[in-house]
Coordinates of C-alpha atoms in Angstrom, one line a residue:
S1 CA 0.0 0.0 0.0
G2 CA 1.0 3.6 -0.4
S3 CA 2.3 5.4 2.6
P4 CA 5.0 3.9 4.8
T5 CA 2.3 3.3 7.4
S6 CA -0.8 2.2 5.7
V7 CA -3.0 -0.9 5.6
P8 CA -5.1 -0.9 2.4
S9 CA -8.8 -1.5 2.3
I10 CA -9.3 -4.8 0.5
S11 CA -12.6 -5.9 -1.1
P12 CA -13.9 -9.5 -0.8
T13 CA -12.4 -10.0 -4.3
G14 CA -9.0 -9.1 -3.0
V15 CA -8.9 -5.8 -5.1
K16 CA -7.9 -2.6 -3.2
Q17 CA -10.8 -0.2 -3.2
S18 CA -11.0 3.6 -3.1
T19 CA -12.4 4.9 0.2
E20 CA -13.5 8.2 1.8
L21 CA -10.6 10.4 3.0
W22 CA -10.7 11.7 6.5
A23 CA -8.2 14.2 7.9
W24 CA -7.3 16.1 11.2
G25 CA -4.6 18.3 12.6
A26 CA -3.0 21.4 11.0
S27 CA -5.1 22.9 8.2
E28 CA -2.2 24.2 6.1
G29 CA -0.8 20.7 5.6
L30 CA -4.1 19.7 4.1
G31 CA -4.2 22.7 1.8
V32 CA -7.0 24.5 3.8
E33 CA -6.6 28.2 4.4
Q34 CA -8.0 28.7 7.9
P35 CA -6.3 29.8 11.2
E36 CA -7.7 27.0 13.3
E37 CA -6.7 23.3 13.4
F38 CA -9.0 20.4 12.8
L39 CA -9.1 18.8 16.3
L40 CA -11.4 16.0 15.2
P41 CA -11.5 13.9 12.0
V42 CA -13.2 15.7 9.1
D43 CA -14.7 13.9 6.2
I44 CA -12.9 15.5 3.1
E45 CA -15.7 14.0 0.9
E46 CA -13.2 12.7 -1.6
L47 CA -12.7 9.0 -2.6
V48 CA -9.0 8.2 -2.6
F49 CA -7.0 5.1 -3.6
D50 CA -4.0 6.1 -1.6
A51 CA -2.8 9.1 0.6
S52 CA 0.4 10.2 2.4
A53 CA 1.0 12.9 4.9
G54 CA 4.4 14.7 4.8
S55 CA 6.0 17.7 6.4
D56 CA 3.3 20.4 5.8
Y57 CA 1.9 18.7 2.7
T58 CA -0.4 15.9 1.5
L59 CA -0.2 13.6 -1.5
V60 CA -3.3 11.7 -2.6
I61 CA -4.3 9.4 -5.5
L62 CA -8.0 9.8 -6.4
S63 CA -10.2 6.9 -7.5
N64 CA -9.3 7.5 -11.2
R65 CA -5.6 7.0 -10.2
S66 CA -4.6 10.6 -10.8
A67 CA -2.3 12.1 -8.2
F68 CA -2.8 15.4 -6.5
V69 CA -0.8 17.5 -3.9
A70 CA -1.9 20.1 -1.3
G71 CA -0.1 21.9 1.4
N72 CA 2.1 24.8 2.5
I73 CA 5.3 25.9 1.0
S74 CA 7.8 28.7 0.9
L75 CA 8.5 29.2 -2.8
N76 CA 12.0 30.5 -2.0
A77 CA 12.9 27.2 -0.5
Y78 CA 10.9 25.0 -2.8
E79 CA 12.9 22.2 -4.5
G80 CA 10.1 20.1 -6.0
H81 CA 8.7 17.8 -3.4
F82 CA 5.1 18.7 -4.6
G83 CA 5.8 17.0 -7.9
V84 CA 4.7 20.1 -9.9
A85 CA 6.6 23.0 -11.4
R86 CA 7.2 26.1 -9.2
G87 CA 5.2 28.2 -11.7
D88 CA 2.1 26.2 -10.9
L89 CA 2.3 27.0 -7.2
K90 CA 1.9 30.0 -4.9
N91 CA 3.7 31.0 -1.8
G92 CA 1.9 29.7 1.3
V93 CA -1.1 27.3 1.2
N94 CA -1.9 25.5 -2.0
T95 CA -5.2 23.6 -2.4
L96 CA -5.5 20.4 -4.4
I97 CA -3.3 20.6 -7.4
P98 CA -3.0 17.9 -10.1
I99 CA 0.4 16.2 -10.8
T100 CA 0.1 16.2 -14.6
N101 CA 3.5 15.3 -15.9
V102 CA 6.5 13.0 -15.2
A103 CA 10.0 13.0 -16.6
I104 CA 11.8 10.1 -18.2
I105 CA 15.6 10.3 -18.5
D106 CA 17.3 8.3 -21.2
G107 CA 21.0 9.0 -21.4
D108 CA 21.4 12.8 -21.8
V109 CA 17.7 13.2 -23.0
S110 CA 14.9 14.0 -20.7
D111 CA 11.3 13.5 -22.0
I112 CA 8.3 15.2 -20.3
L113 CA 5.2 12.8 -20.5
P114 CA 1.7 13.0 -19.3
A115 CA 1.5 11.4 -15.8
P116 CA 0.5 7.7 -15.7
Q117 CA -2.1 6.2 -13.5
F118 CA -0.5 5.9 -10.0
R119 CA -1.1 3.4 -7.2
S120 CA 1.1 4.7 -4.4
V121 CA 2.4 8.1 -3.1
I122 CA 4.9 8.6 -0.4
A123 CA 5.3 12.1 1.2
G124 CA 8.6 13.0 2.8
V125 CA 10.1 14.6 5.8
E126 CA 11.9 18.0 5.9
S127 CA 15.6 17.5 6.7
S128 CA 15.6 20.6 8.9
D129 CA 12.9 23.1 9.7
G130 CA 12.3 25.6 6.9
S131 CA 15.0 24.2 4.7
G132 CA 12.7 23.0 1.9
R133 CA 14.9 19.8 1.8
I134 CA 12.0 17.3 1.2
H135 CA 11.4 14.6 -1.4
S136 CA 8.5 12.5 -2.5
V137 CA 8.2 9.1 -4.3
F138 CA 5.4 8.0 -6.6
I139 CA 4.7 4.4 -8.0
D140 CA 2.6 3.9 -11.1
M141 CA 0.3 0.9 -11.9
E142 CA 3.1 -0.8 -13.8
G143 CA 5.5 -0.7 -10.8
N144 CA 7.6 2.2 -12.0
A145 CA 8.9 4.4 -9.3
Y146 CA 9.4 8.2 -9.6
A147 CA 10.9 10.8 -7.3
S148 CA 10.8 14.5 -7.1
G149 CA 12.2 17.2 -4.7
N150 CA 15.5 17.8 -3.0
N151 CA 18.3 15.7 -4.2
D152 CA 21.4 17.0 -2.4
V153 CA 22.7 13.6 -1.4
G154 CA 21.2 11.5 -4.3
Q155 CA 17.9 10.6 -2.5
L156 CA 16.0 10.7 -5.8
C157 CA 17.9 7.6 -7.0
L158 CA 18.6 9.2 -10.4
G159 CA 22.4 9.1 -10.5
D160 CA 23.0 12.7 -9.7
E161 CA 22.5 15.4 -7.1
V162 CA 20.1 17.6 -9.1
S163 CA 16.7 18.4 -7.5
R164 CA 13.6 17.8 -9.6
D165 CA 10.2 19.5 -9.8
L166 CA 8.5 16.7 -11.8
P167 CA 8.4 13.1 -10.7
T168 CA 11.3 11.5 -12.5
R169 CA 11.4 7.8 -13.3
I170 CA 13.9 5.7 -11.3
K171 CA 15.7 2.8 -13.1
L172 CA 16.0 -0.2 -10.8
P173 CA 18.7 -2.6 -11.6
G174 CA 17.7 -5.7 -13.6
N175 CA 14.5 -4.3 -14.6
E176 CA 13.1 -4.8 -11.2
T177 CA 9.7 -3.2 -10.4
A178 CA 8.6 -1.4 -7.3
K179 CA 6.2 -3.0 -4.8
S180 CA 6.4 -0.1 -2.3
A181 CA 8.7 2.6 -1.1
A182 CA 9.6 4.5 2.1
V183 CA 11.1 7.9 2.5
G184 CA 13.3 9.1 5.4
G185 CA 15.3 12.3 6.0
G186 CA 17.3 12.5 2.8
F187 CA 17.0 8.8 1.8
T188 CA 14.8 6.5 0.0
L189 CA 14.1 2.8 0.2
I190 CA 12.3 0.9 -2.6
L191 CA 11.0 -2.6 -2.1
S192 CA 11.0 -4.6 -5.3
D193 CA 8.4 -7.1 -6.3
S194 CA 11.2 -9.8 -6.0
G195 CA 11.8 -8.9 -2.3
R196 CA 15.0 -6.9 -2.6
V197 CA 15.4 -3.6 -0.8
F198 CA 17.1 -0.8 -2.8
G199 CA 18.3 2.3 -1.0
C200 CA 19.7 5.7 -2.1
G201 CA 20.6 9.0 -0.6
S202 CA 22.0 9.7 2.9
N203 CA 23.6 6.8 4.6
A204 CA 25.2 8.9 7.3
F205 CA 24.0 6.5 10.1
G206 CA 23.9 3.3 8.1
Q207 CA 20.2 3.6 7.3
L208 CA 20.7 2.1 3.8
G209 CA 22.4 -0.9 5.5
L210 CA 25.4 -0.8 3.1
G211 CA 28.1 -1.3 5.8
D212 CA 29.5 2.2 5.5
V213 CA 28.3 5.8 6.0
L214 CA 28.7 6.9 2.4
S215 CA 25.7 8.3 0.4
T216 CA 24.7 6.8 -3.0
N217 CA 22.8 8.4 -5.8
L218 CA 21.7 5.2 -7.5
P219 CA 19.5 2.4 -6.2
D220 CA 21.8 0.0 -4.2
D221 CA 20.7 -3.3 -2.6
G222 CA 24.1 -4.0 -1.0
N223 CA 22.3 -4.5 2.3
G224 CA 21.8 -8.2 1.2
L225 CA 18.2 -8.3 2.2
S226 CA 16.0 -10.7 0.4
E227 CA 12.4 -11.9 0.7
A228 CA 11.5 -8.6 2.2
E229 CA 7.7 -8.0 2.5
F230 CA 7.4 -4.5 4.2
I231 CA 9.7 -1.5 4.7
S232 CA 9.3 1.6 6.9
A233 CA 11.7 4.6 7.1
G234 CA 12.2 6.8 10.1
Y235 CA 14.0 10.1 10.0
D236 CA 17.4 8.4 10.1
F237 CA 16.8 4.7 10.4
S238 CA 15.1 1.8 8.6
L239 CA 12.8 -1.2 9.5
V240 CA 12.4 -4.2 7.2
L241 CA 10.1 -7.2 7.6
T242 CA 11.3 -10.3 5.8
R243 CA 9.7 -13.7 5.3
G244 CA 11.2 -16.3 7.7
L245 CA 11.7 -20.0 7.0
T246 CA 8.7 -20.6 9.3
E247 CA 5.5 -18.6 9.1
N248 CA 7.0 -15.9 11.3
D249 CA 8.2 -12.7 9.7
L250 CA 11.6 -11.4 10.8
L251 CA 12.4 -7.8 11.7
Y252 CA 15.7 -6.3 10.4
V253 CA 16.8 -2.9 11.6
M254 CA 19.5 -0.5 10.5
G255 CA 20.6 3.1 10.9
S256 CA 20.7 5.5 13.9
N257 CA 20.0 4.2 17.3
D258 CA 20.6 7.4 19.3
F259 CA 17.3 6.9 21.3
G260 CA 17.0 3.1 21.1
Q261 CA 14.7 3.3 18.0
L262 CA 16.1 0.0 16.7
C263 CA 14.5 -1.7 19.8
F264 CA 17.7 -3.1 21.1
S265 CA 20.8 -1.6 22.6
T266 CA 23.9 -0.7 20.5
G267 CA 25.4 1.6 23.1
G268 CA 24.0 4.5 21.1
N269 CA 26.1 3.5 18.1
P270 CA 24.5 3.4 14.6
Q271 CA 23.8 0.0 13.0
L272 CA 25.5 0.0 9.6
T273 CA 24.2 -3.3 8.3
P274 CA 20.8 -4.9 8.7
I275 CA 20.6 -7.0 11.9
R276 CA 17.7 -9.1 12.9
N277 CA 16.0 -8.0 16.1
A278 CA 15.6 -11.5 17.5
G279 CA 13.8 -10.2 20.7
L280 CA 10.6 -9.6 18.7
D281 CA 8.6 -12.5 17.3
G282 CA 5.3 -13.0 15.6
I283 CA 5.1 -9.6 14.2
S284 CA 1.9 -8.4 12.5
S285 CA 2.9 -4.8 11.6
I286 CA 5.7 -2.3 11.9
A287 CA 5.9 1.5 11.7
A288 CA 8.9 3.9 11.9
G289 CA 8.3 7.3 13.4
F290 CA 10.5 10.3 13.5
Q291 CA 13.0 8.7 15.9
S292 CA 10.8 6.0 17.4
S293 CA 9.5 2.5 16.2
Y294 CA 6.2 0.7 16.7
I295 CA 5.5 -3.0 16.4
S296 CA 2.3 -5.1 16.8
T297 CA 2.4 -8.8 17.2
V298 CA 0.0 -11.6 16.2
D299 CA -1.1 -12.0 19.8
G300 CA -2.4 -8.4 19.8
N301 CA 0.3 -6.7 21.8
A302 CA 1.9 -3.4 20.9
Y303 CA 5.5 -2.4 21.6
A304 CA 7.5 0.8 21.0
C305 CA 11.0 2.0 21.3
G306 CA 13.1 5.1 20.8
L307 CA 12.6 8.8 21.4
N308 CA 9.8 9.6 23.9
D309 CA 10.0 13.3 24.5
V310 CA 6.3 14.0 24.0
G311 CA 4.9 10.6 25.1
Q312 CA 5.0 9.1 21.6
L313 CA 5.9 5.6 22.9
G314 CA 2.6 5.5 24.8
D315 CA 3.8 3.8 27.9
G316 CA 2.8 6.5 30.4
S317 CA 6.2 8.0 30.6
L318 CA 8.5 10.5 28.9
N319 CA 11.5 8.2 29.0
D320 CA 13.3 7.1 25.9
S321 CA 13.5 3.3 25.7
D322 CA 15.0 0.5 23.6
G323 CA 11.8 -1.4 24.2
T324 CA 8.6 -0.8 26.2
N325 CA 5.0 -2.0 26.2
V326 CA 2.4 0.4 25.0
T327 CA -0.3 1.1 27.6
I328 CA -3.3 -0.1 25.7
A329 CA -5.7 -3.0 25.8
E330 CA -4.8 -6.1 23.7
N331 CA -6.0 -7.0 20.3
I332 CA -3.9 -4.4 18.4
I333 CA -3.8 -5.4 14.7
A334 CA -1.7 -2.6 13.2
V335 CA 0.5 0.3 14.1
F336 CA 1.0 3.6 12.3
S337 CA 3.5 6.5 12.4
G338 CA 5.6 8.4 9.8
P339 CA 9.2 9.8 9.4
S340 CA 8.2 13.3 10.4
S341 CA 5.8 12.2 13.1
K342 CA 6.2 12.3 16.9
S343 CA 2.7 10.7 17.1
A344 CA 1.7 7.1 16.7
F345 CA -1.6 5.3 16.2
F346 CA -2.7 1.8 17.2
H347 CA -5.6 0.0 15.5
E348 CA -7.6 -2.2 17.7
G349 CA -9.5 -5.2 16.2
D350 CA -12.9 -3.8 17.0
G351 CA -12.4 -0.9 14.5
K352 CA -11.3 1.7 16.9
I353 CA -8.0 3.5 16.7
Y354 CA -5.9 5.2 19.4
G355 CA -3.3 8.0 19.2
T356 CA -0.4 8.9 21.5
G357 CA 2.4 11.5 21.6
L358 CA 2.5 15.0 20.0
N359 CA -0.9 16.7 19.6
S360 CA 0.0 20.4 19.6
R361 CA -1.9 20.9 16.2
G362 CA -4.6 18.3 16.9
Q363 CA -2.8 15.6 14.9
L364 CA -4.2 12.9 17.3
G365 CA -7.8 13.7 16.4
V366 CA -9.0 13.5 20.0
G367 CA -10.8 16.9 20.3
D368 CA -8.1 18.9 21.9
S369 CA -4.4 19.9 21.4
N370 CA -2.9 18.3 24.5
S371 CA -0.1 15.8 23.9
T372 CA -0.5 12.5 25.8
D373 CA 1.8 9.7 27.0
V374 CA -0.9 7.0 26.8
P375 CA -3.1 6.2 23.8
V376 CA -6.4 8.0 23.6
E377 CA -9.2 7.0 21.2
V378 CA -9.6 9.0 18.0
E379 CA -13.1 10.5 17.9
F380 CA -14.8 9.9 14.6
S381 CA -18.2 11.5 14.1
E382 CA -21.3 9.5 15.2
G383 CA -21.8 6.3 13.3
E384 CA -18.2 6.3 11.9
T385 CA -15.3 4.1 13.0
F386 CA -11.7 3.8 11.8
G387 CA -12.7 0.3 10.5
N388 CA -10.0 -1.1 8.3
R389 CA -8.7 2.2 6.9
G390 CA -5.1 3.0 6.0
L391 CA -3.5 5.9 8.0
S392 CA -0.6 8.2 7.4
T393 CA 0.6 10.8 9.9
S394 CA 3.1 13.6 9.8
T395 CA 4.7 16.2 12.0
S396 CA 1.4 18.2 12.2
H397 CA -1.5 16.4 10.4
T398 CA -3.0 12.9 9.9
L399 CA -4.9 11.2 7.0
A400 CA -7.1 8.1 7.2
W401 CA -8.9 6.5 4.2

């Protein structure tokens, strides 16, 4: 599914359906010009196939598979993460704008083509506040991946360090196709349909798992991971679920561990190659937050680790941890966060969803703007529940569909 933290809605025939988009939190990140936040989930009254919340912006794919962007930018700092040319944007809040073109590079020639039908969008995280250093990834129905935005360390996977306004097609080695992607702070992970994990961009903490701290501007699967099924990127670390020899999936982690976000102790040192976190078994879902990680298990428990400065681990404390139990009833079937997010969400089997952590802009959707260190139920309007929606959350707003 689309965002690094989403569970798609599946019809009885096994085909993913378009569903109604709900949103809450900071209005400008949703492309809405109003001074107040949405403290409770609001029905956007738009059917979407996929959606992703990034730093102050939103990417969506509508039911006809066209991609749109909305959000807040400073044109002076804009480097292309909206996927549209600067001339089509205004300074400040931009309402829903279509992403109409993509670029295909063949040698020294770059062709501009009409945008294809998309199936996945992944919004990014700003490398530092106000810098404009953000990038986005798009995947079309054929499994081609595209990237746009800041490219100062090669995070667009295009073989150079030139930023792009238009989504530009990435060439994966061996004609591999993209199953999904994840975007961190200045780096990109692409999961291929064959189960390989390609990375590009910043590797300063080993988040690409290549055994060094050198950035790369081309897709590189030197991490040796295979049979991968799901990937999630935090700001400076990566989580990968792979298929085990038994029915159990195996969690591999790599990158920064400054706050214990890899869910085991490395003495604060970064993990430069993927290592299996053997302490966690029977995993049903994973999600990387800004510098925290979240895991649910098949027995319905939720675990968290990493930075906890605003209660985002949901364990009733503000203490960083390399592994703690989330204070929530059992029967958790999925966890959600995002690379710019200090909030996390936990999906209970009865269709309810609970949020914890940062809530200064109403991004938890609980009716106020008070952060919390224990999960609180998200308050949908009467007659609505979270159900089996996907969810994507950012530094200041959240989407569910």
